[in-house]
CSV table of C-alpha atoms and ligand atoms in Angstrom, one decimal:
chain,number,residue,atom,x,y,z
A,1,UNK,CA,0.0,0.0,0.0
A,2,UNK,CA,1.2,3.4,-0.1
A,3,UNK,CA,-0.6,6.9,-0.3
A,4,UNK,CA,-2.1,6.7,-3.8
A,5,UNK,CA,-3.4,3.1,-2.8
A,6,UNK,CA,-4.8,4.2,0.2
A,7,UNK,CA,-7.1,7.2,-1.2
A,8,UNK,CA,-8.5,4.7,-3.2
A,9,UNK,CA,-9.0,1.8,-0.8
A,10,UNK,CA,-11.1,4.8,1.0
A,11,UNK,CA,-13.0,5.9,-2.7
A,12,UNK,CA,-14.1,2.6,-3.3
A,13,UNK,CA,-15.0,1.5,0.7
A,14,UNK,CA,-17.4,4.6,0.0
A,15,UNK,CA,-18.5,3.5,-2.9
A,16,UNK,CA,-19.3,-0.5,-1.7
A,17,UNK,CA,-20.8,0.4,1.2
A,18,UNK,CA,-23.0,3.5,0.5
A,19,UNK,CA,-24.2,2.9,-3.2
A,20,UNK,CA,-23.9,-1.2,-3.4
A,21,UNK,CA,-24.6,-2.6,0.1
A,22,UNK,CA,-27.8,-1.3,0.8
A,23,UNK,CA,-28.9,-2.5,-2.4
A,24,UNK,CA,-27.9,-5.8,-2.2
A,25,UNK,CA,-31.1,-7.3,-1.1
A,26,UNK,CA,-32.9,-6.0,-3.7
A,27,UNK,CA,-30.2,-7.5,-6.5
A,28,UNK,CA,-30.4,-11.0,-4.2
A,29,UNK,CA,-33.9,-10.9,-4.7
A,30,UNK,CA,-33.8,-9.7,-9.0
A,31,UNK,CA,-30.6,-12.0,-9.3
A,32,UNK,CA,-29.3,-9.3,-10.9
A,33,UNK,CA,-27.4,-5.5,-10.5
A,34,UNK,CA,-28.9,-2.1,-11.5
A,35,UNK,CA,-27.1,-1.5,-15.0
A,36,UNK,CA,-26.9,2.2,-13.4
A,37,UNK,CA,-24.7,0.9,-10.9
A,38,UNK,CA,-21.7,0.2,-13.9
A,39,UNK,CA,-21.4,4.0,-14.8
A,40,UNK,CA,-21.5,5.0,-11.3
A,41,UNK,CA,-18.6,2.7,-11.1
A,42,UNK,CA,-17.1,4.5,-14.3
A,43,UNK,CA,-17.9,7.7,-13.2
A,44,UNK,CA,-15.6,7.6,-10.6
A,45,UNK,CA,-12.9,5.9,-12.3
A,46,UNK,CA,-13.4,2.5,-10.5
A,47,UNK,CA,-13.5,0.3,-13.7
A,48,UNK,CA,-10.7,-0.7,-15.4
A,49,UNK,CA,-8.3,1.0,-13.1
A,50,UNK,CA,-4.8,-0.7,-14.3
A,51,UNK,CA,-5.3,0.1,-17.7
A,52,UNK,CA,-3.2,2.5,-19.9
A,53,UNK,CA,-5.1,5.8,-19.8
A,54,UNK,CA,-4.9,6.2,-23.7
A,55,UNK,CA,-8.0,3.9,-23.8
A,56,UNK,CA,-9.2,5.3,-21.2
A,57,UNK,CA,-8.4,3.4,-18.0
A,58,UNK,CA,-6.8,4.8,-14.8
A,59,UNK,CA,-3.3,4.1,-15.7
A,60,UNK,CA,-2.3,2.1,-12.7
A,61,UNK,CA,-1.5,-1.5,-12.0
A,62,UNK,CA,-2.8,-4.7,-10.6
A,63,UNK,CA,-2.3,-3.5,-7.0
A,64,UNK,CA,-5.1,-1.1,-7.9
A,65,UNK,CA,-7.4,-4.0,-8.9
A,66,UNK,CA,-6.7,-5.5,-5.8
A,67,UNK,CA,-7.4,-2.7,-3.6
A,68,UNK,CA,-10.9,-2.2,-5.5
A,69,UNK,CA,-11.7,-5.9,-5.2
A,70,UNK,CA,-10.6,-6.2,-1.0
A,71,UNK,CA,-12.9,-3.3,-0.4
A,72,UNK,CA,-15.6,-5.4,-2.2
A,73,UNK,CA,-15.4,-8.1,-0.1
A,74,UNK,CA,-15.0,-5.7,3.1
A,75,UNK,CA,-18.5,-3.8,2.8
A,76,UNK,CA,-20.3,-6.8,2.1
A,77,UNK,CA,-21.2,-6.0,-1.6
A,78,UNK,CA,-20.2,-9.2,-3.8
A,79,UNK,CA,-22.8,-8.8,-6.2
A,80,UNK,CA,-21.5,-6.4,-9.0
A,81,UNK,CA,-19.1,-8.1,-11.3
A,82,UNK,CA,-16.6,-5.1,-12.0
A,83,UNK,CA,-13.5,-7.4,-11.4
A,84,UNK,CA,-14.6,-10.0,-14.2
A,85,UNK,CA,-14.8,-6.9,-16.4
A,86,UNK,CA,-12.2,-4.7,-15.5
A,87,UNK,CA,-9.4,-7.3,-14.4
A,88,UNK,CA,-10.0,-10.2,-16.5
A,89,UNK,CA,-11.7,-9.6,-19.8
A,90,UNK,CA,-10.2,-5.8,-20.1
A,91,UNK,CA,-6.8,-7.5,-20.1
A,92,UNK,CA,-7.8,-10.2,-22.9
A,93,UNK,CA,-8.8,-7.2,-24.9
A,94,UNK,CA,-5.7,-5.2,-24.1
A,95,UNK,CA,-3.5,-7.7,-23.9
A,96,UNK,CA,-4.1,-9.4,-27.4
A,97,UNK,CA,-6.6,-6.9,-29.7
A,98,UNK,CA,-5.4,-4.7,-32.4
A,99,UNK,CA,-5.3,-1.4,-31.6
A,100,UNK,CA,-8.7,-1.1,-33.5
A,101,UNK,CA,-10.1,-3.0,-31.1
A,102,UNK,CA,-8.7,-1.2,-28.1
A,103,UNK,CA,-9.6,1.9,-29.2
A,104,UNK,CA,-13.3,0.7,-29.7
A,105,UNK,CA,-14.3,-1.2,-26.4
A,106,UNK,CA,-12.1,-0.6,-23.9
A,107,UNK,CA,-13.1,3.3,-23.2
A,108,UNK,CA,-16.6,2.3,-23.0
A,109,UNK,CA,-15.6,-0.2,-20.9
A,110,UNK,CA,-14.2,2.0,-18.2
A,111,UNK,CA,-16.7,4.0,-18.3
A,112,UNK,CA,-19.4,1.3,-17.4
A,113,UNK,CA,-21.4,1.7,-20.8
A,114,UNK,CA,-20.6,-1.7,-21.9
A,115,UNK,CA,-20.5,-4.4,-19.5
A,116,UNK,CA,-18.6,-7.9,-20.7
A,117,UNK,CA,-18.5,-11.5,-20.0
A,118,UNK,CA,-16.1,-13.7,-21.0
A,119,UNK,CA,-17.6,-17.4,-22.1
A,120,UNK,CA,-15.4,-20.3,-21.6
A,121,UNK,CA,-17.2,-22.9,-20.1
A,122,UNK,CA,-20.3,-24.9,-21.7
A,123,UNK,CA,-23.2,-27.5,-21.0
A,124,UNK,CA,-20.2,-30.5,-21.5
A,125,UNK,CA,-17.0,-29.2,-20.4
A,126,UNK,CA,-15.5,-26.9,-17.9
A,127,UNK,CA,-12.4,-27.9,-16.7
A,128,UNK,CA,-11.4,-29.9,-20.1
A,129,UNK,CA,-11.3,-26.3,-22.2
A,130,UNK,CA,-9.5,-27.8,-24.9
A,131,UNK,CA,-12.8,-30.3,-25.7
A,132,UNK,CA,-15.2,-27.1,-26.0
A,133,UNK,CA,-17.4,-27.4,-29.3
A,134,UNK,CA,-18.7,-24.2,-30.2
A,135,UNK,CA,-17.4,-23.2,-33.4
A,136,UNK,CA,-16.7,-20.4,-35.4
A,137,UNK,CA,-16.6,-20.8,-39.2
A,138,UNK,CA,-14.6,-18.4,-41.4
A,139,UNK,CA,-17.3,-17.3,-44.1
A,140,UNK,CA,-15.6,-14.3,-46.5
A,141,UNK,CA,-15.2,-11.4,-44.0
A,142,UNK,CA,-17.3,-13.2,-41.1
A,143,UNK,CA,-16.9,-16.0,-38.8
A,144,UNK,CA,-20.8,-17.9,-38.2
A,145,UNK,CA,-20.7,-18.8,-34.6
A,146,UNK,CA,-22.6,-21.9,-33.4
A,147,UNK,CA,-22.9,-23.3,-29.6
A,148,UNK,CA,-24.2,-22.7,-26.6
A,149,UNK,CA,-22.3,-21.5,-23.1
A,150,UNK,CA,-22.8,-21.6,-19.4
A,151,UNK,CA,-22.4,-20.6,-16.2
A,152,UNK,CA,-21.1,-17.1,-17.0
A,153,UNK,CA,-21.1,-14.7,-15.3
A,154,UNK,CA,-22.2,-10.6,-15.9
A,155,UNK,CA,-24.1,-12.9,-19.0
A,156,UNK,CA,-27.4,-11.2,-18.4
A,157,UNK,CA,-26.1,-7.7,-18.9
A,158,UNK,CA,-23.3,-8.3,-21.1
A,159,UNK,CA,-22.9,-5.8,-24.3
A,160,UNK,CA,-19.7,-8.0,-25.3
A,161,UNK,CA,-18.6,-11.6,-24.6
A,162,UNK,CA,-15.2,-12.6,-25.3
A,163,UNK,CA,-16.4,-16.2,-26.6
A,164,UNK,CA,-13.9,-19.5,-26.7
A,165,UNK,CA,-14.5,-21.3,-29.5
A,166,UNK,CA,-13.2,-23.7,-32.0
A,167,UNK,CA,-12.0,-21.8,-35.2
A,168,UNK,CA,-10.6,-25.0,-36.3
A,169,UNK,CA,-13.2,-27.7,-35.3
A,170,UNK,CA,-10.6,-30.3,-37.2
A,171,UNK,CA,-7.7,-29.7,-34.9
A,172,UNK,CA,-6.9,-31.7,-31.8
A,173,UNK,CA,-6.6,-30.3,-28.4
A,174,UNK,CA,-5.7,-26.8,-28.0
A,175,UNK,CA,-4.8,-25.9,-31.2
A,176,UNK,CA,-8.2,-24.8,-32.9
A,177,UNK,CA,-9.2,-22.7,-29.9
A,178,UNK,CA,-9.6,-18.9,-30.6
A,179,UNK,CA,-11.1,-16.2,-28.6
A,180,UNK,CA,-13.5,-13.6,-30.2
A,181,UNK,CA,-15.6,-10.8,-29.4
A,182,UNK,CA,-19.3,-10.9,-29.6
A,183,UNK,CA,-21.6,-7.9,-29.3
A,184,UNK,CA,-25.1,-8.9,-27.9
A,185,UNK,CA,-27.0,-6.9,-30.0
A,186,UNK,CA,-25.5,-9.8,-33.3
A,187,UNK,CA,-28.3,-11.9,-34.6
A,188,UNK,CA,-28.8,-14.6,-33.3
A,189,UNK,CA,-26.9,-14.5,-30.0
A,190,UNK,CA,-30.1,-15.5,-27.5
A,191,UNK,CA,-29.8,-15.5,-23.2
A,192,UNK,CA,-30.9,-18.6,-21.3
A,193,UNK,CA,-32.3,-18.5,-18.2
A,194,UNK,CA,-30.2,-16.2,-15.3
A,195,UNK,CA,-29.2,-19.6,-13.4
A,196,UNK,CA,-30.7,-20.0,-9.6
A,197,UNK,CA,-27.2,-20.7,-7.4
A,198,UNK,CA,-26.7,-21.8,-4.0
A,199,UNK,CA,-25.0,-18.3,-3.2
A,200,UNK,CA,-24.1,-15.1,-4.7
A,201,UNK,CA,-27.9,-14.5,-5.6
A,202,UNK,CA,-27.0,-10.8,-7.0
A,203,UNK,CA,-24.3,-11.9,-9.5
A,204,UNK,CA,-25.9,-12.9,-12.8
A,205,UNK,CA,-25.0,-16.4,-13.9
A,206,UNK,CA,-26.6,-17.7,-17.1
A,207,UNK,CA,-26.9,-19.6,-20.6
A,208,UNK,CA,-25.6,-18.1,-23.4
A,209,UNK,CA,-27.1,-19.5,-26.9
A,210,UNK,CA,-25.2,-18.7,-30.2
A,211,UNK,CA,-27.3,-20.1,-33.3
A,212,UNK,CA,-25.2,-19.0,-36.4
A,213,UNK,CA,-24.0,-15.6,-35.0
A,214,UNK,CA,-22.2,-13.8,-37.8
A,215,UNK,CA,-19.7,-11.5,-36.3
A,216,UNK,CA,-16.8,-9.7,-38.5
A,217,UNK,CA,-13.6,-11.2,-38.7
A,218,UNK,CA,-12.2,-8.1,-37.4
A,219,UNK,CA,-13.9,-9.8,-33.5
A,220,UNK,CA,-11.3,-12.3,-33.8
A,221,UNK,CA,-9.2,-11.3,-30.4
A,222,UNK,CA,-5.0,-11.8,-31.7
A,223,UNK,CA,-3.6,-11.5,-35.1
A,224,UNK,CA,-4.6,-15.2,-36.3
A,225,UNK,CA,-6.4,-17.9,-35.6
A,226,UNK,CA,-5.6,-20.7,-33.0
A,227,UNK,CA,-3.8,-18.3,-30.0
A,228,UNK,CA,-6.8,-18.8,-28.0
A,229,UNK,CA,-5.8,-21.4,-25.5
A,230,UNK,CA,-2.5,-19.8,-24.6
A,231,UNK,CA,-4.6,-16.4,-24.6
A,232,UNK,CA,-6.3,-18.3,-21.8
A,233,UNK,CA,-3.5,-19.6,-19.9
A,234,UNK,CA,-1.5,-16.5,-19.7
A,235,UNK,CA,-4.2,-14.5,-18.3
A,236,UNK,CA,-6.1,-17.2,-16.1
A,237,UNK,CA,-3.2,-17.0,-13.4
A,238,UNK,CA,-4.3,-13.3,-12.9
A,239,UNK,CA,-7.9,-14.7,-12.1
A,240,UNK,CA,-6.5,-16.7,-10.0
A,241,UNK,CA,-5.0,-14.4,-8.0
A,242,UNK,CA,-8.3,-12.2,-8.0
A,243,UNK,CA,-10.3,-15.1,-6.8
A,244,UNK,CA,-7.2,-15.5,-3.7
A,245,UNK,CA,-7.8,-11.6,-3.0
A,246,UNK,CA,-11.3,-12.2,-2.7
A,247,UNK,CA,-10.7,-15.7,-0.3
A,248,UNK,CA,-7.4,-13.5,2.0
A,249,UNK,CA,-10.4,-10.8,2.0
A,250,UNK,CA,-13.4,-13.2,3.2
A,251,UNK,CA,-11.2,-15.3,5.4
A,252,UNK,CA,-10.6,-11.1,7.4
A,253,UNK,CA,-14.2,-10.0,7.4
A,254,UNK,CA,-15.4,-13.7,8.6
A,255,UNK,CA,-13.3,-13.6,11.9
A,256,UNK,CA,-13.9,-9.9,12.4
A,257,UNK,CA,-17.6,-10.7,12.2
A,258,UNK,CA,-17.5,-13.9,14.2
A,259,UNK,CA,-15.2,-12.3,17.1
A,260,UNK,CA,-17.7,-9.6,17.5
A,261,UNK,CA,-20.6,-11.8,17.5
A,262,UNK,CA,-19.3,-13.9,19.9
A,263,UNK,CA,-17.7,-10.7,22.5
A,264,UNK,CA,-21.3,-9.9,22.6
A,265,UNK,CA,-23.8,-13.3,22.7
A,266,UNK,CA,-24.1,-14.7,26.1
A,267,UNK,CA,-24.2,-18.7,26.9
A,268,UNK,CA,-24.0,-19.8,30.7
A,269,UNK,CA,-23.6,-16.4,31.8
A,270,UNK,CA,-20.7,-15.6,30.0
A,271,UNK,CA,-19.5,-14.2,26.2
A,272,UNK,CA,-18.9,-17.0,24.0
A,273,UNK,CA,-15.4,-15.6,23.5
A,274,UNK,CA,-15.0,-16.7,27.1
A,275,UNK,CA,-15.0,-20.7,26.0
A,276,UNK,CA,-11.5,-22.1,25.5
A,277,UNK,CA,-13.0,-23.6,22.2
A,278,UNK,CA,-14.0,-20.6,20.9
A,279,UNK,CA,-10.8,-19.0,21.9
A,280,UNK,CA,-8.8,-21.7,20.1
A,281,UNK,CA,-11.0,-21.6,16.8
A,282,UNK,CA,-10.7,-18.0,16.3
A,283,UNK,CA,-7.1,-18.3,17.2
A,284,UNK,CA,-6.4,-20.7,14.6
A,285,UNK,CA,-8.6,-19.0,11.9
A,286,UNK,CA,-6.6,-15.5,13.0
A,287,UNK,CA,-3.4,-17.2,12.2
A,288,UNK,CA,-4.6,-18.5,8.9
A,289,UNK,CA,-5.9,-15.2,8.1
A,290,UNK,CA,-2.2,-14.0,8.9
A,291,UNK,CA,-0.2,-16.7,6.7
A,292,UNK,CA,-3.2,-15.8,3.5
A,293,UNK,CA,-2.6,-12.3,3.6
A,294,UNK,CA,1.5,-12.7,4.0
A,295,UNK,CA,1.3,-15.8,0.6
A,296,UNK,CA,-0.8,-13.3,-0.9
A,297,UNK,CA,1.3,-10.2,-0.4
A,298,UNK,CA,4.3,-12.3,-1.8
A,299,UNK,CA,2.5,-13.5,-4.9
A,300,UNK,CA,1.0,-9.6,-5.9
A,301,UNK,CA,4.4,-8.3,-5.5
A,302,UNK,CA,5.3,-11.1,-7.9
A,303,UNK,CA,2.4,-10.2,-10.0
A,304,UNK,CA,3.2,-6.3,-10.3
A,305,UNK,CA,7.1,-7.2,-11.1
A,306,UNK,CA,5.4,-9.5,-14.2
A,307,UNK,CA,6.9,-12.9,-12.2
A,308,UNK,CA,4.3,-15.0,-11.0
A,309,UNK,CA,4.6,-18.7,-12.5
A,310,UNK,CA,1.0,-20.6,-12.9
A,311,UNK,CA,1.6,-22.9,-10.7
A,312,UNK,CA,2.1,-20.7,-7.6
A,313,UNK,CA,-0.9,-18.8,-8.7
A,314,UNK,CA,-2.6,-21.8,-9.0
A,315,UNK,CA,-1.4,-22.5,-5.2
A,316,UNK,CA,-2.9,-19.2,-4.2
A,317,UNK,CA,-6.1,-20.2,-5.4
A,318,UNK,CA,-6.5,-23.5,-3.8
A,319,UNK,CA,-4.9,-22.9,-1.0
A,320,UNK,CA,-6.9,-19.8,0.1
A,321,UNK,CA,-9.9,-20.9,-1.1
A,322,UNK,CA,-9.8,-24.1,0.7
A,323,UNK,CA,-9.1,-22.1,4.0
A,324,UNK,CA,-12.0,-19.8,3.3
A,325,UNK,CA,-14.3,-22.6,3.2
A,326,UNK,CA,-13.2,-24.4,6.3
A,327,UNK,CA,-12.6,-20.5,8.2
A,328,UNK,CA,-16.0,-19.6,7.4
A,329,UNK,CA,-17.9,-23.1,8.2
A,330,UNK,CA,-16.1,-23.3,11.4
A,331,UNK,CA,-17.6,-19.5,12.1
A,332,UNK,CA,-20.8,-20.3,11.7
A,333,UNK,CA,-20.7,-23.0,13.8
A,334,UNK,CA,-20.3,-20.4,16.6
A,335,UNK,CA,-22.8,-18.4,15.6
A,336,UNK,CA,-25.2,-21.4,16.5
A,337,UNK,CA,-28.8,-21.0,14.6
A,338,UNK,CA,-28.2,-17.4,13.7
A,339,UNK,CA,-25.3,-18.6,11.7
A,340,UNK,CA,-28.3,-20.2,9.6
A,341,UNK,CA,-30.0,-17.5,9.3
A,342,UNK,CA,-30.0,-15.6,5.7
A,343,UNK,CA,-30.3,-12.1,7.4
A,344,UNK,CA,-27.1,-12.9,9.1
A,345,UNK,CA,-24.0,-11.3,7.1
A,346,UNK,CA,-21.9,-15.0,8.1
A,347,UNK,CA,-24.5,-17.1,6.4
A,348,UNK,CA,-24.2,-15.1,3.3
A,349,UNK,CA,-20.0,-15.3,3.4
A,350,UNK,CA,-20.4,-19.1,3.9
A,351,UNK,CA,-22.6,-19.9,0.7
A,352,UNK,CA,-21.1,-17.4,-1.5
A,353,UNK,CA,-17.7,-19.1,-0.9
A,354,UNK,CA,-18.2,-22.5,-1.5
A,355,UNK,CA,-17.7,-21.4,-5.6
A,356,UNK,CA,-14.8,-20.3,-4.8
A,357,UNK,CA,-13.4,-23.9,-5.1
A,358,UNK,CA,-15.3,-24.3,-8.4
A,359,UNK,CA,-14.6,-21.5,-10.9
A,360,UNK,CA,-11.4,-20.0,-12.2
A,361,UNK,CA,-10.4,-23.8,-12.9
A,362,UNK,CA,-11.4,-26.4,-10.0
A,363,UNK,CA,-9.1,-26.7,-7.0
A,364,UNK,CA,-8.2,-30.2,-8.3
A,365,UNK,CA,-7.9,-28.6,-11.6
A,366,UNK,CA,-5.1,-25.9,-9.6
A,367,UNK,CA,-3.4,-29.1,-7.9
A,368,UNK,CA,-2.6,-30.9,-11.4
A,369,UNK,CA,-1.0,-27.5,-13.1
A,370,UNK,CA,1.1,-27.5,-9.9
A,371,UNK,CA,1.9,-31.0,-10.1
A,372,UNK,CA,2.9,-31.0,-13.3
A,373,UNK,CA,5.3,-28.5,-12.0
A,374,UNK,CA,7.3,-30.4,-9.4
B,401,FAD,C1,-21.1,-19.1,-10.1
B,401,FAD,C2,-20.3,-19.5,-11.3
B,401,FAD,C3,-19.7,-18.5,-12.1
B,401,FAD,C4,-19.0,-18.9,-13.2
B,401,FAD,N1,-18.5,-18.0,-14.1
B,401,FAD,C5,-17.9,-18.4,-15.3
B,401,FAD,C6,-17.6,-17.4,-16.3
B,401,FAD,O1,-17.9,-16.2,-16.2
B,401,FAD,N2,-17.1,-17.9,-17.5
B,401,FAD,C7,-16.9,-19.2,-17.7
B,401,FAD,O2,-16.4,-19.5,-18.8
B,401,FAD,N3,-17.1,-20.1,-16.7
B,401,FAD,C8,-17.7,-19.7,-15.6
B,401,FAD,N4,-18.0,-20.7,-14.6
B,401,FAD,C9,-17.7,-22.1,-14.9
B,401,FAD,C10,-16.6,-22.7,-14.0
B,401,FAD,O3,-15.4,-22.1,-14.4
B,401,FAD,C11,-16.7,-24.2,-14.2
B,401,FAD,O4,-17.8,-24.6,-13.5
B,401,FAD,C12,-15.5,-24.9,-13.7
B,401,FAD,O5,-14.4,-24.7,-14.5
B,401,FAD,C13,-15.7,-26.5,-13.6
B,401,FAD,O6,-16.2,-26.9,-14.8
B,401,FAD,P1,-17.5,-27.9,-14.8
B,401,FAD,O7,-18.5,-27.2,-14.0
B,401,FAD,O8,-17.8,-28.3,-16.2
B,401,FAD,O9,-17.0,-29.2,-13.9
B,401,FAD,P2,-16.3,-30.5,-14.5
B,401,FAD,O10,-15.2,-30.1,-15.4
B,401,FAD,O11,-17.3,-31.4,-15.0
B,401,FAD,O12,-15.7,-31.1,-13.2
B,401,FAD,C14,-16.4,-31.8,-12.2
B,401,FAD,C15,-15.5,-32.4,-11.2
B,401,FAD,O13,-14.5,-33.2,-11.8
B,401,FAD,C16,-13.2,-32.8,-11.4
B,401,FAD,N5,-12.3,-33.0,-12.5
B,401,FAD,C17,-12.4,-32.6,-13.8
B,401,FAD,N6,-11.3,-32.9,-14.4
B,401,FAD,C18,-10.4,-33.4,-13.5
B,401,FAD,C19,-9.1,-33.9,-13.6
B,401,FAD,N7,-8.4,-33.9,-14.7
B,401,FAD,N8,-8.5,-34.4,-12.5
B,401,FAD,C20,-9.2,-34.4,-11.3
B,401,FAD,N9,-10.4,-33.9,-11.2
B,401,FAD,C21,-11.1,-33.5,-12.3
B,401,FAD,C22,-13.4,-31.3,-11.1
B,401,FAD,O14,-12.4,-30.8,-10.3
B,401,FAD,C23,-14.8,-31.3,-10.4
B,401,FAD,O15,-14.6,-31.6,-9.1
B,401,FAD,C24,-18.7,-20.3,-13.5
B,401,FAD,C25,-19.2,-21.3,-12.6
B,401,FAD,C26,-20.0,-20.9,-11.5
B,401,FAD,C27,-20.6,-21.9,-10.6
């Protein structure tokens, strides 16, 4: 942290907890954000922070991602999906478009009037990307895209999905795989249903139908066909890391809620933080909470000097997550019934993490990049 980060930690705490947290229930309930709530993002120059200020981002670095996305989890506000936009597809679009490209989505990016998705996984693969089977079939200047996506996430708002698909439907493995940009408003391109999930009821999560889209070859995301797969792999570590930010994050806000709770609730005539068990759980869920954030520090400073291998941002992601879960169940059981309880911010924090094992690659998924490693 230093000065710069800190006046922003304080912008966007503001901005979670006065114009996103109170609205939360309301998204919960309409599974879904106010499309308002993007440019008011934009506005104040929270969206797409760490890109280069040409295409009109804020010109700073991962670190300011970071900060944006730990003050997320802090006010309580997980529903809007400005990370996926800003930190992950932003940085497919910067990373690999033509300048043409750049110059056409990514200011209206930052400024929250288009919202994007990216769409990797389908009905019969997730983890095996390189078996996906939508294609995309050069016809003169267009490519006809055919196949259908799911789980992803920001799909029911999404002006522009980044879309994985099969350029090449002849070649094996990873080869045929190429990333391209679809605009919502292309024939053709239909939403399925905004999927009903055990937690995070206000992020959208839904179908995505493609039933010969024609986009221009111009959407094509690189300078030829096939890069899509190592697009993918050389940006996935950076979700990774995100999705470790977001566990180091949780794990904090979980035993500050839970140490609290328990100061205050009374059992045999004395706090529960009185019980030796008590005492010992949040002890050992304060040290784990100490050992994430110190890993995590050492893999963003990594990050910003462009050195973090896949495989130790694949350890960040297991590992934290993995500790989230078992931080935040162990919580709740000392919250007793009221850790049950909906209204209670703990029984939120325990079923919106248990994803967090899930996407971004399974944690098994994490634990065979890093054995392949050793
Ligand atoms: C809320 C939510 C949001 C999501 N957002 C997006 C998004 O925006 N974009 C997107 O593209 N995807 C998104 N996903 C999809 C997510 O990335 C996939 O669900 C995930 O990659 C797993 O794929 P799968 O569901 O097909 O499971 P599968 O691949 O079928 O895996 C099932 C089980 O088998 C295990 N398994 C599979 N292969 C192996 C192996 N080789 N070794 C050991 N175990 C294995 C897995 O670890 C898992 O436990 C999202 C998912 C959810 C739930």
């Amino acid at each position: 942290m230093d000065k710069d980060l800190d006046a922003l930690a304080d912008l966007a705490r503001a901005f979670f907890e006065k114009e996103c947290a109170p609205h939360e229930p309301r998204w919960c309930a309409q599974q879904l954000v106010d499309r308002e709530i993007w440019r008011r993002a934009g506005e104040l120059g929270l969206l797409c922070m760490s890109l280069p200020e040409e295409y009109g981002g804020g010109g700073g670095t991962f670190a300011h991602d970071a900060v944006v996305s730990i003050e997320q989890v802090r006010a309580m506000a997980p529903s809007f999906g400005g990370m996926l936009h800003s930190g992950i597809v932003a940085h497919y679009l910067n990373a690999y478009g033509t300048e043409e490209q750049k110059q056409r989505w990514l200011p209206p990016m930052a400024t929250g009037d288009i919202i994007t998705a990216i769409a990797m996984t389908e009905p019969g693969t997730g983890s095996d990307l390189q078996s996906i089977t939508t294609s995309a079939v050069r016809d003169g200047d267009d490519y006809v895209i055919n196949g259908a996506k799911t789980f992803i996430s920001n799909g029911m708002l999404a002006d522009l999905v980044v879309v994985a698909a099969k350029t090449d439907p002849t070649a094996r493995g990873a080869e045929g795989v190429s990333l391209i940009a679809v605009e919502s408003t292309r024939d053709g391109f239909r939403r399925g249903r905004n999927l009903a999930k055990i937690g995070q009821h206000g992020q959208d999560t839904c179908e995505l139908f493609f039933d010969d889209v024609r986009v221009p070859a111009f959407n094509l995301i690189g300078d030829h066909e096939g890069q899509g797969f190592l697009q993918l792999m050389l940006q996935l570590p950076q979700e990774r890391l995100f999705l470790a930010i977001a566990a180091a994050a949780a794990i904090e806000k979980t035993v500050d809620l839970t140490l609290a709770y328990t100061r205050e609730r009374k059992a045999f005539g004395k706090p529960l933080l009185g019980f030796q068990n008590t005492q010992f759980v949040l002890a050992e869920c304060d040290t784990v909470k100490t050992i994430a954030w110190t890993f995590l520090d050492d893999c963003i400073v990594r990050h910003l000097d462009a050195a973090l291998d896949i495989p130790t941002a694949a350890k960040a992601k297991w590992w934290l997550t993995e500790q989230q879960c078992q931080v935040v169940d162990r919580c709740v059981q000392l919250f007793g019934g009221y850790g049950y309880m909906e209204e209670y911010p703990i029984a939120r924090l325990y079923a919106d993490a248990r994803v967090q094992k899930v996407y971004g690659g399974t944690n098994e998924i994490m634990k065979t990049i890093i054995a392949k490693s050793l």
